[in-house]
Amino acid sequence: MSSSVEARHDHAAKLPRDEHFDVAVVGAGVVGCAVARRFAIEGAKVAVLEQAADIVDGASKANSAILHTGFDAPPNSVEQSCIEAGYNEFLQIHERLGLPILTCGALVLAWNETQESALDGLIKKAHRNGVSDVEPLSRQQILEREPNLSRSVRAGFQVPREYVIDPWTTPYLYLLQAIDQGAQVFRSTSVRGGSLEADGWRLETSRGPLSCRLAINCAGLYGDLLERALLGSAEFRIRPRKGQFVVYDKAAHGLTGSILLPVPSKTTKGVVVCPTIFGNLLVGPTAEEQKSREDASVERSTLASLMEEGERILPQLKRATVTATYAGLRPASDQSDYAIEYRDDRSYCRAGGIRSTGLSSALGVASLVYEHYAHEEHRQTSKPEVSWPNALPIAEAARRDWQTPGNGGIVCHCELVSRREIEEALRGPLGVKSLAGLKRRTRATMGRCQGFYCSAEIAEMTARHFENPLAQPGRSE
Ligand SMILES: Cc1cc2nc3c(=O)[nH]c(=O)nc-3n(C[C@H](O)[C@H](O)[C@H](O)COP(=O)(O)OP(=O)(O)OC[C@H]3O[C@@H](n4cnc5c(N)ncnc54)[C@H](O)[C@@H]3O)c2cc1C
C-alpha cells in the first residue's frame, strides 16, 4: 500500500476541504461498507465517515453470522427482497474476495405441539419467498442427520441454503474494495449536522466540514439521531434490541453439523444453536428491548438460561466449556419493515432500521439505494475496472497463516494468530486502531485464555498504532 493512500485514510488527517464528493456514507457498519462498495464500483466519488476508531464497531460487531435465505422474512417486504438480493450477490462474489462460507444448512425444529402445527405455514411462507428447497423432515430423519440432538424433538424442516459466514472480514473486504475503487474513509469522524446548499450538503463533523451531493445515513443504532441532526426531525425511531450469546469451546463445534433454529415468533427468530466459521458453537441470541444504544452488557441469569436452552437441544453441551459471552444490539425501529427512504428534495437517503438480518441483506440494501440514486440520472457512464482485494483468512477451515512459512511465529496460541497477521492488520488504509478492531481482524485474544498469555506481546506490537495504547507490563507513564 503506498504511503499516499495510507495518508488519505489517516485518523489525524483533516477532511479534504477542497473536494466535493458524490456521496458521503455515514457509518461503517456492514450496511455502510456495502453501500460504499456499490457506489464506488459504479464510479461515484465516495467518502465514508465513521465515528469509531475502527469500522464494524456498532450493531455489526456482534451477530450470529448466519447468511439468511430470507425463508421466514415477511413476504413482499423490503427486508425480504434485500435479503434475497444480498444473499445472491454474496454467493456470486465471495470466492473472488476470498470470503469463507460454511455450507451447513439449517434445521427448523419443533419441540411441542403448537410449534409443530406452525411448521406447515412456515414451509409455505418459505416457498412464497422463493426458497423452494425448504422441505419437511420427520423426527427420525432429523435424528439421523443430527444424532446428538435431544430425543424430544418432534418434527421440523430443512433450509439447505442457510449458511454461516465471517461477520467481520466480510464488511472489511467490502470497504477495502470500495477504497480500491477510489473511496476515502475517515474514521474517528462523527457527523454532527449539516446544511443543504445549492450543490449539496456541507456536513459538519468532528474533523471539520465535508461537502457532498448526497448524504446516505447508515448510522445503525444512531440513525434517527443523525436524521434529526441533518433534517431537523426524524421520521422513524430506533428501538435497540439486545441479543446475548454464549460461545462454546471448539470441542463443542462437532455436536451439530447444522444451524439449529427454533420456530420463530413475531418479534424474534428465537434462540439458535449455531456453528461459527471460527470453529466454535454459539447459543443465542436473546431479544430484549431496551432504551440504551450502548449497553451491550451480559447478565449471569440470562446466560444461565441460554445454556439451559442449549443443553435442552443438545444434551452433550452439559459437558462442554464456555469460552466467552457477548451481546449485540439490533438497530430495530418503530417500523415493521426496514426503514429505507430516499428524499430527492433533501439529497438524503436513509438505510435505517436494518435490524436482525443486515449481514445477509447489506449487498441488497446497497443495490436498492444505488438504484434510487441512478434513477436521478447520476449513473456514471465510465466505470472503473473492478479490483478484488483479499485478506489473510481467519476461518477455521481455511489454510491459515501459521501454516505458511515466514509468518514470524505464533502470538495468540489459542486462536493460532501469527505475528505476520497482526502486523498486516495494523497496516494499510484500514489498519486497526483498537484492540476490539484487532480482535475482529485476526481473532487474537478471543480464544480459551481470552488474552491471558498474549496480551503483553500484543501491547508491545500495537503501542504505536492504537488510539488508546494498551497498558504494557512494567511500564508506567
Ligand atoms: C444479536 C444479533 C444477532 C444478529 N444475527 C444476524 C445474523 O445471523 N445474520 C444477519 O444477516 N444479521 C444478523 N444481525 C443483524 C445485523 O448484525 C445488523 O442488521 C447489522 O449489523 C446492521 O448494520 P448497520 O450497518 O445498519 O449498523 P451498525 O453496524 O450499527 O453501523 C452503523 C455505524 O454508524 C456509525 N455511526 C453512527 N452515528 C454516526 C455519526 N453521527 N457519525 C459517524 N458515524 C456514525 C456507528 O459507529 C456504526 O459503526 C444480528 C444482529 C444482532 C444484534
Tab-separated table of N, CA and C in Angstrom, residues 246-363:
chain	number	residue	atom	x	y	z
A	246	VAL	N	-23.854	-17.126	24.252
A	246	VAL	CA	-22.829	-17.929	24.914
A	246	VAL	C	-22.011	-18.596	23.807
A	247	VAL	N	-20.672	-18.513	23.920
A	247	VAL	CA	-19.794	-19.130	22.917
A	247	VAL	C	-19.136	-20.351	23.540
A	248	TYR	N	-19.378	-21.506	22.971
A	248	TYR	CA	-18.768	-22.737	23.480
A	248	TYR	C	-17.415	-22.990	22.806
A	249	ASP	N	-16.579	-23.666	23.542
A	249	ASP	CA	-15.237	-24.005	23.075
A	249	ASP	C	-15.288	-24.861	21.806
A	250	LYS	N	-14.145	-24.891	21.112
A	250	LYS	CA	-14.093	-25.576	19.817
A	250	LYS	C	-14.454	-27.056	19.911
A	251	ALA	N	-14.241	-27.652	21.072
A	251	ALA	CA	-14.571	-29.072	21.217
A	251	ALA	C	-16.066	-29.325	20.990
A	252	ALA	N	-16.888	-28.301	21.164
A	252	ALA	CA	-18.345	-28.479	21.008
A	252	ALA	C	-18.804	-28.299	19.563
A	253	HIS	N	-17.901	-27.811	18.720
A	253	HIS	CA	-18.289	-27.470	17.344
A	253	HIS	C	-18.941	-28.653	16.610
A	254	GLY	N	-18.387	-29.857	16.847
A	254	GLY	CA	-18.852	-31.027	16.106
A	254	GLY	C	-20.180	-31.589	16.598
A	255	LEU	N	-20.770	-30.978	17.625
A	255	LEU	CA	-22.018	-31.555	18.152
A	255	LEU	C	-23.181	-31.411	17.181
A	256	THR	N	-23.097	-30.441	16.294
A	256	THR	CA	-24.115	-30.333	15.241
A	256	THR	C	-23.446	-29.929	13.931
A	257	GLY	N	-23.972	-30.462	12.851
A	257	GLY	CA	-23.460	-30.073	11.529
A	257	GLY	C	-24.355	-29.043	10.896
A	258	SER	N	-25.412	-28.635	11.599
A	258	SER	CA	-26.389	-27.697	11.019
A	258	SER	C	-26.624	-26.535	11.975
A	259	ILE	N	-27.176	-25.454	11.431
A	259	ILE	CA	-27.703	-24.374	12.273
A	259	ILE	C	-29.041	-24.895	12.797
A	260	LEU	N	-29.231	-24.863	14.119
A	260	LEU	CA	-30.476	-25.382	14.687
A	260	LEU	C	-31.365	-24.205	15.075
A	261	LEU	N	-32.437	-24.035	14.340
A	261	LEU	CA	-33.317	-22.880	14.547
A	261	LEU	C	-34.605	-23.319	15.224
A	262	PRO	N	-35.156	-22.463	16.103
A	262	PRO	CA	-36.475	-22.773	16.647
A	262	PRO	C	-37.556	-22.263	15.692
A	263	VAL	N	-38.776	-22.555	15.988
A	263	VAL	CA	-39.877	-21.949	15.242
A	263	VAL	C	-39.920	-20.473	15.657
A	264	PRO	N	-39.777	-19.531	14.693
A	264	PRO	CA	-39.676	-18.114	15.089
A	264	PRO	C	-40.984	-17.544	15.621
A	265	SER	N	-40.877	-16.508	16.451
A	265	SER	CA	-42.071	-15.803	16.909
A	265	SER	C	-42.174	-14.498	16.120
A	266	LYS	N	-43.174	-13.660	16.449
A	266	LYS	CA	-43.361	-12.408	15.727
A	266	LYS	C	-42.195	-11.454	15.908
A	267	THR	N	-41.583	-11.464	17.117
A	267	THR	CA	-40.541	-10.468	17.395
A	267	THR	C	-39.124	-11.001	17.246
A	268	THR	N	-38.944	-12.295	17.274
A	268	THR	CA	-37.570	-12.804	17.241
A	268	THR	C	-37.474	-14.125	16.493
A	269	LYS	N	-36.275	-14.355	15.989
A	269	LYS	CA	-36.014	-15.646	15.351
A	269	LYS	C	-35.807	-16.720	16.409
A	270	GLY	N	-35.672	-16.303	17.672
A	270	GLY	CA	-35.531	-17.248	18.778
A	270	GLY	C	-34.095	-17.679	19.000
A	271	VAL	N	-33.914	-18.541	20.010
A	271	VAL	CA	-32.557	-18.963	20.385
A	271	VAL	C	-32.056	-20.042	19.408
A	272	VAL	N	-30.889	-19.753	18.855
A	272	VAL	CA	-30.317	-20.582	17.807
A	272	VAL	C	-29.089	-21.295	18.371
A	273	VAL	N	-28.868	-22.525	17.949
A	273	VAL	CA	-27.589	-23.184	18.225
A	273	VAL	C	-26.871	-23.233	16.880
A	274	CYS	N	-25.685	-22.649	16.854
A	274	CYS	CA	-25.126	-22.353	15.542
A	274	CYS	C	-23.604	-22.528	15.517
A	275	PRO	N	-23.093	-23.297	14.573
A	275	PRO	CA	-21.631	-23.350	14.444
A	275	PRO	C	-21.114	-22.005	13.946
A	276	THR	N	-19.883	-21.652	14.305
A	276	THR	CA	-19.304	-20.425	13.742
A	276	THR	C	-18.230	-20.814	12.734
A	277	ILE	N	-17.885	-19.853	11.908
A	277	ILE	CA	-16.860	-20.078	10.882
A	277	ILE	C	-15.486	-20.245	11.536
A	278	PHE	N	-15.392	-19.862	12.832
A	278	PHE	CA	-14.119	-19.928	13.545
A	278	PHE	C	-13.993	-21.216	14.372
A	279	GLY	N	-14.958	-22.119	14.231
A	279	GLY	CA	-14.838	-23.419	14.876
A	279	GLY	C	-15.415	-23.505	16.273
A	280	ASN	N	-16.230	-22.520	16.664
A	280	ASN	CA	-16.922	-22.601	17.962
A	280	ASN	C	-18.385	-22.979	17.746
A	281	LEU	N	-19.133	-22.997	18.829
A	281	LEU	CA	-20.576	-23.207	18.747
A	281	LEU	C	-21.239	-22.100	19.567
A	282	LEU	N	-22.212	-21.432	18.963
A	282	LEU	CA	-22.912	-20.321	19.637
A	282	LEU	C	-24.263	-20.781	20.124
A	283	VAL	N	-24.690	-20.263	21.261
A	283	VAL	CA	-26.092	-20.396	21.661
A	283	VAL	C	-26.603	-18.982	21.954
A	284	GLY	N	-27.649	-18.574	21.312
A	284	GLY	CA	-28.223	-17.239	21.487
A	284	GLY	C	-28.937	-16.857	20.203
A	285	PRO	N	-29.368	-15.686	19.997
A	285	PRO	CA	-29.361	-14.587	20.944
A	285	PRO	C	-30.711	-14.437	21.638
A	286	THR	N	-30.714	-13.660	22.722
A	286	THR	CA	-31.978	-13.242	23.322
A	286	THR	C	-32.523	-12.070	22.494
A	287	ALA	N	-33.705	-11.599	22.825
A	287	ALA	CA	-34.268	-10.428	22.143
A	287	ALA	C	-34.882	-9.538	23.210
A	288	GLU	N	-34.110	-8.544	23.678
A	288	GLU	CA	-34.536	-7.712	24.804
A	288	GLU	C	-34.585	-6.251	24.385
A	289	GLU	N	-35.800	-5.698	24.375
A	289	GLU	CA	-35.944	-4.269	24.048
A	289	GLU	C	-35.301	-3.447	25.148
A	290	GLN	N	-34.583	-2.405	24.790
A	290	GLN	CA	-34.005	-1.524	25.811
A	290	GLN	C	-33.852	-0.120	25.237
A	291	LYS	N	-33.671	0.830	26.133
A	291	LYS	CA	-33.524	2.226	25.697
A	291	LYS	C	-32.101	2.523	25.250
A	292	SER	N	-31.128	1.953	25.977
A	292	SER	CA	-29.730	2.292	25.720
A	292	SER	C	-29.279	1.819	24.341
A	293	ARG	N	-28.539	2.695	23.673
A	293	ARG	CA	-27.951	2.347	22.371
A	293	ARG	C	-26.540	1.802	22.543
A	294	GLU	N	-26.079	1.746	23.795
A	294	GLU	CA	-24.685	1.396	24.073
A	294	GLU	C	-24.545	0.154	24.943
A	295	ASP	N	-25.514	-0.054	25.821
A	295	ASP	CA	-25.359	-1.073	26.863
A	295	ASP	C	-25.446	-2.490	26.267
A	296	ALA	N	-24.267	-3.064	26.025
A	296	ALA	CA	-24.222	-4.435	25.491
A	296	ALA	C	-23.685	-5.379	26.559
A	297	SER	N	-24.097	-5.127	27.813
A	297	SER	CA	-23.635	-5.991	28.897
A	297	SER	C	-24.392	-7.325	28.861
A	298	VAL	N	-23.802	-8.332	29.492
A	298	VAL	CA	-24.487	-9.620	29.600
A	298	VAL	C	-24.867	-9.860	31.059
A	299	GLU	N	-25.959	-10.629	31.257
A	299	GLU	CA	-26.384	-10.899	32.640
A	299	GLU	C	-26.247	-12.387	32.926
A	300	ARG	N	-25.732	-12.653	34.100
A	300	ARG	CA	-25.456	-14.027	34.507
A	300	ARG	C	-26.704	-14.923	34.382
A	301	SER	N	-27.858	-14.413	34.860
A	301	SER	CA	-29.060	-15.267	34.863
A	301	SER	C	-29.520	-15.544	33.425
A	302	THR	N	-29.372	-14.542	32.557
A	302	THR	CA	-29.785	-14.745	31.162
A	302	THR	C	-28.873	-15.767	30.494
A	303	LEU	N	-27.569	-15.645	30.770
A	303	LEU	CA	-26.628	-16.592	30.167
A	303	LEU	C	-26.922	-18.008	30.663
A	304	ALA	N	-27.275	-18.099	31.958
A	304	ALA	CA	-27.589	-19.422	32.521
A	304	ALA	C	-28.799	-20.019	31.805
A	305	SER	N	-29.811	-19.181	31.512
A	305	SER	CA	-30.970	-19.769	30.816
A	305	SER	C	-30.652	-20.092	29.359
A	306	LEU	N	-29.736	-19.331	28.754
A	306	LEU	CA	-29.326	-19.697	27.387
A	306	LEU	C	-28.622	-21.052	27.398
A	307	MET	N	-27.767	-21.258	28.411
A	307	MET	CA	-27.044	-22.533	28.494
A	307	MET	C	-28.020	-23.684	28.725
A	308	GLU	N	-29.001	-23.401	29.555
A	308	GLU	CA	-30.029	-24.429	29.824
A	308	GLU	C	-30.762	-24.796	28.532
A	309	GLU	N	-31.101	-23.757	27.753
A	309	GLU	CA	-31.801	-23.970	26.489
A	309	GLU	C	-30.908	-24.758	25.519
A	310	GLY	N	-29.618	-24.390	25.473
A	310	GLY	CA	-28.674	-25.117	24.625
A	310	GLY	C	-28.589	-26.586	25.014
A	311	GLU	N	-28.542	-26.839	26.326
A	311	GLU	CA	-28.424	-28.218	26.819
A	311	GLU	C	-29.703	-29.017	26.570
A	312	ARG	N	-30.839	-28.298	26.556
A	312	ARG	CA	-32.100	-28.985	26.254
A	312	ARG	C	-32.084	-29.476	24.794
A	313	ILE	N	-31.470	-28.670	23.923
A	313	ILE	CA	-31.443	-29.014	22.495
A	313	ILE	C	-30.338	-30.040	22.200
A	314	LEU	N	-29.158	-29.780	22.756
A	314	LEU	CA	-28.007	-30.681	22.555
A	314	LEU	C	-27.507	-31.108	23.939
A	315	PRO	N	-28.010	-32.194	24.502
A	315	PRO	CA	-27.685	-32.560	25.884
A	315	PRO	C	-26.184	-32.626	26.181
A	316	GLN	N	-25.365	-32.934	25.161
A	316	GLN	CA	-23.916	-33.033	25.435
A	316	GLN	C	-23.263	-31.682	25.736
A	317	LEU	N	-23.987	-30.600	25.522
A	317	LEU	CA	-23.437	-29.282	25.880
A	317	LEU	C	-23.205	-29.167	27.388
A	318	LYS	N	-23.882	-30.041	28.150
A	318	LYS	CA	-23.689	-30.039	29.628
A	318	LYS	C	-22.213	-30.218	29.972
A	319	ARG	N	-21.521	-30.981	29.133
A	319	ARG	CA	-20.106	-31.275	29.434
A	319	ARG	C	-19.151	-30.347	28.671
A	320	ALA	N	-19.697	-29.407	27.921
A	320	ALA	CA	-18.838	-28.529	27.101
A	320	ALA	C	-18.447	-27.277	27.888
A	321	THR	N	-17.326	-26.689	27.477
A	321	THR	CA	-16.815	-25.500	28.177
A	321	THR	C	-17.221	-24.240	27.430
A	322	VAL	N	-17.546	-23.220	28.206
A	322	VAL	CA	-17.872	-21.919	27.604
A	322	VAL	C	-16.585	-21.104	27.507
A	323	THR	N	-16.297	-20.587	26.296
A	323	THR	CA	-15.090	-19.785	26.085
A	323	THR	C	-15.356	-18.309	26.343
A	324	ALA	N	-16.522	-17.825	25.926
A	324	ALA	CA	-16.790	-16.386	26.023
A	324	ALA	C	-18.291	-16.142	26.016
A	325	THR	N	-18.663	-14.936	26.368
A	325	THR	CA	-20.055	-14.493	26.240
A	325	THR	C	-20.010	-13.102	25.632
A	326	TYR	N	-21.069	-12.699	24.940
A	326	TYR	CA	-21.133	-11.336	24.409
A	326	TYR	C	-22.581	-10.976	24.118
A	327	ALA	N	-22.784	-9.696	23.837
A	327	ALA	CA	-24.131	-9.255	23.435
A	327	ALA	C	-24.012	-8.280	22.278
A	328	GLY	N	-24.997	-8.279	21.423
A	328	GLY	CA	-25.075	-7.318	20.321
A	328	GLY	C	-26.388	-6.560	20.417
A	329	LEU	N	-26.444	-5.378	19.803
A	329	LEU	CA	-27.672	-4.576	19.809
A	329	LEU	C	-28.192	-4.434	18.388
A	330	ARG	N	-29.428	-4.887	18.173
A	330	ARG	CA	-30.012	-4.768	16.839
A	330	ARG	C	-30.576	-3.350	16.662
A	331	PRO	N	-30.320	-2.713	15.528
A	331	PRO	CA	-30.921	-1.399	15.304
A	331	PRO	C	-32.361	-1.531	14.804
A	332	ALA	N	-33.211	-2.143	15.644
A	332	ALA	CA	-34.634	-2.271	15.285
A	332	ALA	C	-35.268	-0.885	15.364
A	333	SER	N	-36.429	-0.712	14.757
A	333	SER	CA	-37.064	0.613	14.768
A	333	SER	C	-38.551	0.484	15.047
A	334	ASP	N	-39.260	1.626	15.039
A	334	ASP	CA	-40.704	1.590	15.259
A	334	ASP	C	-41.449	1.171	13.990
A	335	GLN	N	-40.732	0.844	12.923
A	335	GLN	CA	-41.391	0.415	11.690
A	335	GLN	C	-41.291	-1.100	11.557
A	336	SER	N	-42.298	-1.700	10.899
A	336	SER	CA	-42.302	-3.162	10.852
A	336	SER	C	-41.350	-3.693	9.781
A	337	ASP	N	-40.936	-2.848	8.865
A	337	ASP	CA	-40.010	-3.272	7.800
A	337	ASP	C	-38.716	-2.465	7.952
A	338	TYR	N	-37.717	-2.741	7.120
A	338	TYR	CA	-36.541	-1.870	7.074
A	338	TYR	C	-37.022	-0.440	6.821
A	339	ALA	N	-36.327	0.538	7.414
A	339	ALA	CA	-36.727	1.945	7.215
A	339	ALA	C	-35.804	2.587	6.175
A	340	ILE	N	-35.977	2.163	4.923
A	340	ILE	CA	-35.139	2.715	3.847
A	340	ILE	C	-35.938	3.806	3.134
A	341	GLU	N	-35.350	4.974	3.014
A	341	GLU	CA	-36.071	6.069	2.370
A	341	GLU	C	-35.121	6.946	1.577
A	342	TYR	N	-35.587	7.419	0.425
A	342	TYR	CA	-34.766	8.282	-0.417
A	342	TYR	C	-35.499	9.608	-0.558
A	343	ARG	N	-34.864	10.704	-0.152
A	343	ARG	CA	-35.511	12.020	-0.237
A	343	ARG	C	-34.783	12.868	-1.280
A	344	ASP	N	-35.311	12.883	-2.509
A	344	ASP	CA	-34.688	13.676	-3.587
A	344	ASP	C	-34.616	15.145	-3.199
A	345	ASP	N	-35.718	15.645	-2.565
A	345	ASP	CA	-35.779	17.075	-2.239
A	345	ASP	C	-34.713	17.486	-1.227
A	346	ARG	N	-34.211	16.528	-0.453
A	346	ARG	CA	-33.208	16.854	0.569
A	346	ARG	C	-31.840	16.227	0.264
A	347	SER	N	-31.675	15.639	-0.921
A	347	SER	CA	-30.396	14.975	-1.277
A	347	SER	C	-29.950	14.046	-0.156
A	348	TYR	N	-30.893	13.251	0.312
A	348	TYR	CA	-30.670	12.458	1.517
A	348	TYR	C	-31.245	11.057	1.327
A	349	CYS	N	-30.527	10.088	1.828
A	349	CYS	CA	-31.043	8.723	1.810
A	349	CYS	C	-30.781	8.083	3.157
A	350	ARG	N	-31.755	7.312	3.616
A	350	ARG	CA	-31.597	6.621	4.896
A	350	ARG	C	-31.711	5.104	4.688
A	351	ALA	N	-30.657	4.383	5.083
A	351	ALA	CA	-30.739	2.917	5.111
A	351	ALA	C	-30.770	2.559	6.588
A	352	GLY	N	-31.952	2.685	7.204
A	352	GLY	CA	-32.063	2.571	8.655
A	352	GLY	C	-32.903	1.387	9.088
A	353	GLY	N	-32.844	1.114	10.372
A	353	GLY	CA	-33.676	0.049	10.949
A	353	GLY	C	-33.357	-1.319	10.365
A	354	ILE	N	-32.088	-1.537	9.996
A	354	ILE	CA	-31.694	-2.831	9.402
A	354	ILE	C	-31.366	-3.750	10.575
A	355	ARG	N	-32.403	-4.353	11.119
A	355	ARG	CA	-32.338	-4.945	12.468
A	355	ARG	C	-31.671	-6.320	12.556
A	356	SER	N	-32.355	-7.401	12.185
A	356	SER	CA	-31.838	-8.738	12.515
A	356	SER	C	-31.166	-9.452	11.355
A	357	THR	N	-31.129	-8.834	10.193
A	357	THR	CA	-30.711	-9.589	9.007
A	357	THR	C	-29.707	-8.841	8.128
A	358	GLY	N	-29.106	-7.778	8.685
A	358	GLY	CA	-28.298	-6.882	7.849
A	358	GLY	C	-27.037	-7.490	7.274
A	359	LEU	N	-26.472	-8.483	7.951
A	359	LEU	CA	-25.268	-9.107	7.398
A	359	LEU	C	-25.625	-9.795	6.069
A	360	SER	N	-26.812	-10.396	6.026
A	360	SER	CA	-27.252	-11.098	4.811
A	360	SER	C	-27.728	-10.138	3.736
A	361	SER	N	-28.370	-9.046	4.169
A	361	SER	CA	-29.058	-8.190	3.191
A	361	SER	C	-28.227	-7.013	2.709
A	362	ALA	N	-27.062	-6.754	3.343
A	362	ALA	CA	-26.345	-5.489	3.106
A	362	ALA	C	-26.091	-5.216	1.615
A	363	LEU	N	-25.679	-6.240	0.876
A	363	LEU	CA	-25.395	-6.003	-0.545
A	363	LEU	C	-26.685	-5.673	-1.296
